[in-house]
C-alpha cells in the first residue's frame, strides 16, 4: 500500500497549467506542393518565435545566450560536436517557461504517402495500405525529428552567424575540434540555438487509437510527465490503428482538440500559411478574412467580425481542400477549433512567420484593435 501511495504522490499533476498548445501547420512548415520539402524559413521563424514566447522576461535586453541541445553530428561534419559540459553545468537554468505543447501537421511529408495508398480509409489486409501505413509513418516521424532538432538547436549557418553574432540575441558559440569544415573556414562554428528542451512523441507509438476515425484511446500520461519534467512535448499528425477500419490518419488538429479538452491551456494557436479563416478560399478574389467567430454553448458559431451582409453571419464558410490532403484541411481545423472555443479557451489562427504569429504565441491578441491579423474563435459566453 505504501508503494502505491508513494506512486500516487509521484504521479504528475494533470492540472499543472499548460499555457499554450500550438499547431505548426504542415502548410506553413513544409512546401505542401513538393514531396518532403521543409520550408526552412518558416520553421526557423516558428522556432525563434516559440523561444521568444517562452523566454522568461529578459528585461535589460541583454543578448541571451542559449544552450543548443542537438549534439548529434550534422550531415557533412567529419568530427563529433564538442559539448562544453563545464559551461552547461554552470548555467543557472534555461530561462524558459516550458509549459507549451507543440503539435505539427504533416504537410508534404505524410499526406502524399497516405493519399497514394488510402491509409486514411483503412484495410490493412491490403498490401498497398499496409505499405502505405509504414511509408506514412516513416515520413511523418522523419519530419518530427527535424522539427525537434530545429526547436532544440535552431539553424546552423557558419556563413551567416559571424555577422549576426555581433547583434544576435541567441547565438551559442560552439568551438569545433580542429579539422572540421567550420573550423577551417571561420575558426569557430556558430549556430542559432533556440535551446527548447523538445521531446518528440508519436501518437501511434504512445498507443493512441481511433474507432471509425474518431479518437478512441489516447494515453497522455507520458505527455503530462514530460511537461512536469520541464520538457516540451512535440506531437504530430500520425497514422494510427483503428478498431473498425484497421487503420486511419489522425490529424494534428484532432490531437490538439483532445489535449485542450484534457489540459485546459490558456489559449491555443494554429499557425498555417494564411492569415486565418476566410469566407471562401483565400485564393479567390474578394475573399474576406473572418477576424472573430463566436461559438455558443450548443456549438453553433457565428461570424462577429466583420459584420457581413445581412443574414450571412452564420452562413457557412466555403473551404477548398488540397486533393492529397487526407484529413480535411481548414474544415477540420475550424470544427476542432470550435470545440476548443466552446470550452472557454480562445483559439488564434494566423500566418506563421509574422508579427501576428508571435503575438498569438505570446497570447497577446486583442480583437478590440484592428492591428492583429488573424481569426479569433472564442466562446460567446
Ligand atoms: N475558407 C478558407 N479559409 C482559409 N484557408 C482556406 C480556406 N479554404 C481553403 N483554405 C486553405 O487551407 C489551407 C490551410 O489548411 P491546412 O489544413 O492545409 O493547414 P495546415 O494545418 O497548415 O496543414 P496540415 O493539415 O498539413 O497540418 C490554406 O493553405 C488555404 O489555402
Ligand atoms: C500522416 C498524416 C497525413 C498526418 C496528418 O496530420 P495533419 O497534417 O495535422 O492533418
XYZ file of C-alpha atoms and ligand atoms in Angstrom:
422
model
C 0.000 0.000 0.000
C 2.841 2.390 0.889
C 4.375 1.967 -2.581
C 1.052 2.750 -4.310
C 0.623 5.833 -2.156
C 4.165 6.886 -2.987
C 3.491 6.301 -6.670
C 0.321 8.378 -6.370
C 2.414 11.167 -4.848
C 4.878 10.951 -7.716
C 2.219 10.878 -10.419
C 2.242 14.187 -12.256
C -0.435 16.686 -11.516
C -2.536 16.644 -14.719
C -3.829 20.066 -13.880
C -0.327 21.700 -13.925
C -1.212 24.645 -16.012
C -0.376 24.405 -19.690
C -0.058 27.902 -21.090
C -0.421 27.176 -24.785
C -0.885 24.319 -27.229
C 0.368 25.346 -30.666
C -0.006 23.692 -34.015
C 2.771 24.169 -36.549
C 0.628 23.575 -39.631
C 2.071 21.458 -42.377
C 1.092 24.115 -44.898
C 3.417 26.515 -43.059
C 6.464 24.422 -42.170
C 6.569 22.410 -45.371
C 6.187 23.263 -49.016
C 2.917 21.355 -49.460
C 3.229 21.017 -53.214
C 6.733 19.496 -53.073
C 7.239 15.993 -51.641
C 9.021 16.015 -48.266
C 10.246 19.578 -48.533
C 10.670 21.664 -45.348
C 10.024 25.411 -45.502
C 13.225 26.293 -43.654
C 12.438 29.995 -43.254
C 9.015 29.362 -41.736
C 10.369 26.604 -39.487
C 13.242 28.810 -38.336
C 10.844 31.655 -37.632
C 8.432 29.414 -35.736
C 11.273 28.091 -33.555
C 12.578 31.581 -32.816
C 9.100 32.926 -32.037
C 8.361 29.965 -29.756
C 11.552 30.709 -27.842
C 10.619 34.376 -27.546
C 7.158 33.445 -26.257
C 8.673 31.006 -23.717
C 11.531 33.223 -22.565
C 11.336 34.457 -19.030
C 11.483 38.233 -19.070
C 14.803 39.442 -20.397
C 14.204 42.915 -19.102
C 17.560 44.535 -19.725
C 17.500 43.442 -23.359
C 20.934 41.884 -22.939
C 21.594 39.261 -25.617
C 20.573 35.868 -24.280
C 22.967 33.030 -24.532
C 21.134 29.766 -25.035
C 22.168 26.158 -24.947
C 21.762 24.264 -28.190
C 20.618 20.734 -27.399
C 21.217 18.887 -30.652
C 24.569 17.242 -30.111
C 24.299 14.818 -32.989
C 26.731 15.003 -35.851
C 25.362 17.100 -38.685
C 25.387 15.833 -42.246
C 28.829 16.549 -43.722
C 30.618 17.077 -40.397
C 33.725 14.943 -40.050
C 34.018 15.173 -36.271
C 31.690 14.913 -33.310
C 30.407 18.237 -31.972
C 32.135 19.434 -28.845
C 29.925 19.841 -25.777
C 31.141 22.258 -23.129
C 29.808 20.355 -20.119
C 31.535 22.681 -17.667
C 29.833 25.768 -19.085
C 26.492 23.976 -19.166
C 26.847 22.853 -15.571
C 27.412 26.457 -14.609
C 24.187 27.602 -16.280
C 21.524 28.883 -13.911
C 18.790 27.236 -15.986
C 17.310 27.507 -19.475
C 15.488 30.769 -18.818
C 12.328 29.362 -20.358
C 8.789 28.750 -19.169
C 8.288 25.452 -20.959
C 4.578 24.916 -20.287
C 3.872 24.651 -24.018
C 2.879 21.662 -26.129
C 3.745 21.628 -29.832
C 1.803 19.601 -32.381
C 2.739 19.698 -36.048
C 0.983 18.596 -39.189
C 2.382 16.504 -41.964
C 2.207 18.874 -44.889
C 4.137 17.294 -47.761
C 5.628 14.633 -45.502
C 2.679 12.412 -44.861
C -0.306 13.366 -46.960
C 1.343 12.249 -50.178
C 2.090 8.724 -48.907
C -1.280 8.421 -47.156
C -3.334 9.598 -50.133
C -1.462 7.388 -52.597
C -2.195 4.248 -50.536
C -5.540 5.117 -48.925
C -4.297 4.641 -45.348
C -6.991 7.059 -44.103
C -9.676 4.674 -45.439
C -8.192 1.655 -43.618
C -7.992 -2.013 -44.637
C -4.643 -3.421 -43.516
C -5.477 -6.665 -45.348
C -4.477 -4.681 -48.430
C -0.737 -4.815 -49.079
C -0.892 -1.311 -50.538
C -2.472 0.085 -47.351
C -0.011 -1.784 -45.146
C 2.926 -0.484 -47.163
C 1.397 2.988 -47.167
C 0.989 2.859 -43.382
C 4.702 2.114 -42.990
C 5.689 4.749 -45.570
C 3.451 7.406 -43.996
C 4.926 6.828 -40.539
C 8.491 6.921 -41.859
C 7.695 10.253 -43.453
C 5.922 11.953 -40.551
C 8.385 10.698 -37.935
C 11.302 11.947 -40.034
C 9.600 15.366 -40.120
C 9.057 15.147 -36.356
C 12.788 14.514 -35.863
C 13.676 17.539 -37.997
C 11.287 19.757 -36.021
C 12.543 18.525 -32.638
C 16.136 19.212 -33.781
C 15.222 22.668 -35.061
C 13.492 23.536 -31.771
C 16.324 22.121 -29.683
C 19.074 23.618 -31.805
C 17.793 26.150 -34.284
C 19.588 26.533 -37.574
C 23.339 26.054 -38.127
C 24.854 28.540 -40.516
C 28.544 29.387 -40.191
C 28.393 31.875 -43.035
C 25.572 33.955 -41.672
C 26.245 33.797 -37.974
C 29.531 35.734 -37.611
C 27.601 38.758 -38.787
C 24.684 38.052 -36.509
C 27.000 37.266 -33.613
C 27.570 40.965 -33.148
C 23.848 41.558 -32.769
C 22.197 38.151 -32.492
C 20.272 37.675 -29.257
C 20.523 33.940 -29.178
C 23.736 32.580 -30.594
C 25.709 29.841 -28.957
C 29.361 29.763 -29.929
C 30.437 26.167 -30.268
C 34.136 25.615 -30.916
C 34.509 22.526 -33.082
C 37.629 20.347 -32.998
C 40.361 21.378 -35.475
C 39.799 19.963 -38.932
C 36.076 20.380 -39.141
C 34.780 22.367 -42.073
C 33.736 25.320 -39.968
C 36.987 25.392 -38.065
C 38.947 25.651 -41.314
C 36.762 28.360 -42.786
C 35.826 30.504 -39.896
C 37.871 29.484 -36.895
C 34.697 28.959 -34.905
C 31.392 27.460 -35.800
C 28.351 29.391 -34.759
C 24.859 28.089 -34.553
C 21.477 29.604 -33.910
C 20.130 27.863 -30.886
C 16.594 28.167 -29.645
C 17.522 25.695 -26.924
C 13.950 24.483 -26.399
C 14.015 21.151 -24.488
C 11.856 19.334 -27.041
C 10.944 15.658 -26.987
C 9.229 14.004 -29.960
C 6.154 11.929 -29.108
C 4.323 9.907 -31.777
C 0.649 9.141 -31.153
C 0.949 5.672 -32.742
C 3.934 4.785 -30.539
C 2.155 6.207 -27.471
C -0.757 3.833 -28.094
C -3.293 6.310 -29.456
C -6.032 4.567 -31.462
C -9.250 5.567 -33.213
C -12.616 3.945 -33.836
C -14.234 4.819 -37.162
C -11.653 7.652 -37.409
C -12.712 9.155 -34.056
C -10.196 9.161 -31.202
C -10.816 6.050 -29.091
C -7.837 5.748 -26.745
C -5.036 8.171 -26.016
C -2.504 7.556 -23.302
C -1.455 11.052 -22.254
C 0.406 10.167 -19.048
C 3.783 10.378 -20.803
C 2.882 13.833 -22.132
C 1.903 15.048 -18.666
C 5.015 13.552 -17.081
C 7.212 15.152 -19.760
C 5.645 18.569 -19.086
C 6.189 18.023 -15.389
C 9.829 17.224 -16.049
C 10.260 20.530 -17.908
C 10.262 19.170 -21.458
C 8.204 20.464 -24.382
C 6.312 17.537 -25.956
C 6.268 17.671 -29.773
C 3.485 15.519 -31.233
C 2.370 15.198 -34.839
C -0.409 14.006 -37.094
C 0.139 10.273 -37.486
C -1.053 7.009 -38.972
C -2.779 5.024 -36.211
C -4.632 1.741 -35.689
C -8.420 1.921 -35.862
C -10.724 -0.533 -34.053
C -13.098 -0.790 -37.030
C -11.109 0.306 -40.076
C -7.798 -1.381 -39.049
C -6.008 1.964 -39.546
C -6.526 5.603 -40.450
C -4.868 9.009 -40.321
C -5.115 11.089 -37.128
C -4.859 14.823 -37.801
C -2.829 17.157 -35.647
C -5.976 19.304 -35.391
C -7.794 16.443 -33.625
C -4.811 15.821 -31.334
C -4.823 19.492 -30.296
C -8.561 19.459 -29.571
C -8.196 16.349 -27.417
C -5.239 17.754 -25.464
C -7.082 21.056 -24.977
C -10.094 19.198 -23.535
C -7.793 17.310 -21.163
C -5.287 20.012 -20.141
C -7.247 23.305 -20.439
C -4.467 25.551 -21.783
C -4.891 29.305 -21.516
C -5.066 29.612 -25.307
C -4.498 27.546 -28.466
C -2.684 28.718 -31.594
C -2.917 27.301 -35.107
C -0.118 28.576 -37.349
C -0.643 27.978 -41.034
C 0.188 29.590 -44.388
C -2.728 32.039 -44.491
C -3.801 34.839 -42.164
C -6.789 32.899 -40.800
C -10.210 31.674 -41.851
C -11.720 33.438 -44.866
C -15.301 33.405 -46.083
C -14.052 31.485 -49.139
C -10.692 30.036 -50.254
C -8.225 32.922 -49.920
C -7.021 32.258 -53.449
C -10.360 33.540 -54.707
C -10.818 37.251 -55.378
C -12.800 39.229 -52.761
C -12.123 36.606 -50.056
C -12.808 38.258 -46.682
C -10.741 37.432 -43.586
C -13.051 36.497 -40.700
C -11.484 38.283 -37.716
C -13.737 36.953 -34.953
C -16.023 33.919 -34.718
C -18.134 33.183 -31.635
C -19.258 29.699 -30.594
C -22.295 29.265 -28.337
C -22.810 26.512 -25.760
C -24.604 24.397 -28.360
C -21.587 24.590 -30.670
C -23.297 26.885 -33.160
C -20.949 29.536 -34.421
C -21.465 32.931 -35.973
C -19.171 35.469 -37.569
C -18.868 38.524 -35.313
C -16.245 40.476 -37.258
C -16.537 41.678 -39.919
C -20.271 42.135 -39.894
C -21.191 40.531 -43.189
C -24.138 41.273 -45.410
C -27.471 40.727 -43.696
C -28.053 37.078 -42.843
C -24.566 35.933 -43.851
C -23.127 35.966 -40.364
C -23.742 32.295 -39.754
C -23.636 31.319 -43.363
C -21.121 28.520 -43.907
C -17.555 29.203 -44.868
C -16.519 27.937 -48.274
C -13.458 25.767 -47.953
C -11.275 24.077 -50.522
C -9.069 21.144 -49.588
C -5.943 20.075 -51.462
C -6.533 16.843 -53.373
C -3.825 14.966 -51.454
C -4.942 16.256 -48.059
C -6.242 13.210 -46.158
C -7.552 14.980 -43.060
C -9.931 17.666 -44.277
C -7.751 20.770 -44.370
C -9.143 24.001 -42.992
C -12.576 22.463 -42.442
C -11.230 20.065 -39.800
C -9.332 22.930 -38.209
C -12.431 25.094 -37.860
C -14.526 22.234 -36.445
C -11.882 21.327 -33.876
C -11.249 24.991 -33.035
C -14.971 25.461 -32.366
C -14.956 22.535 -29.898
C -11.981 24.106 -28.108
C -13.632 27.546 -28.015
C -16.775 26.021 -26.505
C -14.591 25.067 -23.538
C -13.907 28.765 -22.986
C -10.381 28.548 -24.480
C -9.558 31.235 -27.052
C -8.211 29.938 -30.368
C -5.984 32.059 -32.615
C -5.491 31.067 -36.263
C -2.893 33.098 -38.136
C 0.014 33.011 -40.549
C 3.359 31.619 -39.409
C 6.450 33.816 -39.523
C 4.665 37.110 -38.969
C 4.393 39.598 -36.088
C 0.848 38.300 -35.715
C 2.045 34.742 -35.076
C 4.446 35.997 -32.416
C 1.649 37.908 -30.684
C -0.569 34.827 -30.873
C 2.132 32.635 -29.301
C 2.506 35.201 -26.514
C -1.262 35.267 -26.006
C -1.087 38.985 -26.822
C -4.195 39.211 -29.026
C -6.993 41.668 -28.552
C -9.742 41.893 -31.103
C -10.624 45.352 -29.798
C -7.903 46.698 -32.052
C -7.636 46.099 -35.759
C -3.885 45.631 -35.720
C -3.828 41.882 -35.156
C -4.307 39.944 -38.410
C -5.881 36.547 -37.877
C -9.013 34.748 -36.791
C -10.043 34.541 -33.139
C -12.512 31.777 -32.355
C -13.947 32.186 -28.863
C -16.905 31.260 -26.709
C -19.920 33.578 -26.817
C -20.257 33.317 -23.029
N -12.064 29.406 -46.348
C -10.727 29.206 -46.171
N -10.073 29.970 -45.266
C -8.744 29.800 -45.048
N -7.980 28.876 -45.690
C -8.608 28.100 -46.593
C -9.986 28.221 -46.871
N -10.313 27.304 -47.833
C -9.177 26.654 -48.131
N -8.152 27.118 -47.405
C -6.774 26.608 -47.498
O -6.491 25.864 -46.308
C -5.085 25.818 -46.154
C -4.747 25.641 -44.673
O -5.330 24.405 -44.245
P -4.360 23.160 -43.954
O -5.114 22.072 -43.313
O -3.599 22.833 -45.188
O -3.392 23.811 -42.875
P -2.251 23.194 -42.017
O -2.794 22.842 -40.687
O -1.139 24.189 -42.079
O -1.758 21.886 -42.786
P -1.697 20.390 -42.186
O -3.146 19.988 -42.082
O -0.923 19.622 -43.209
O -1.035 20.462 -40.852
C -4.564 27.134 -46.698
O -3.408 26.877 -47.495
C -5.718 27.694 -47.547
O -5.319 27.964 -48.877
C 0.033 11.351 -41.510
C -0.649 12.422 -41.746
C -1.056 12.681 -43.128
C -0.982 13.355 -40.645
C -1.952 14.470 -40.997
O -1.987 15.401 -39.922
P -2.383 16.936 -40.267
O -1.426 17.366 -41.321
O -2.278 17.674 -38.970
O -3.802 16.902 -40.779
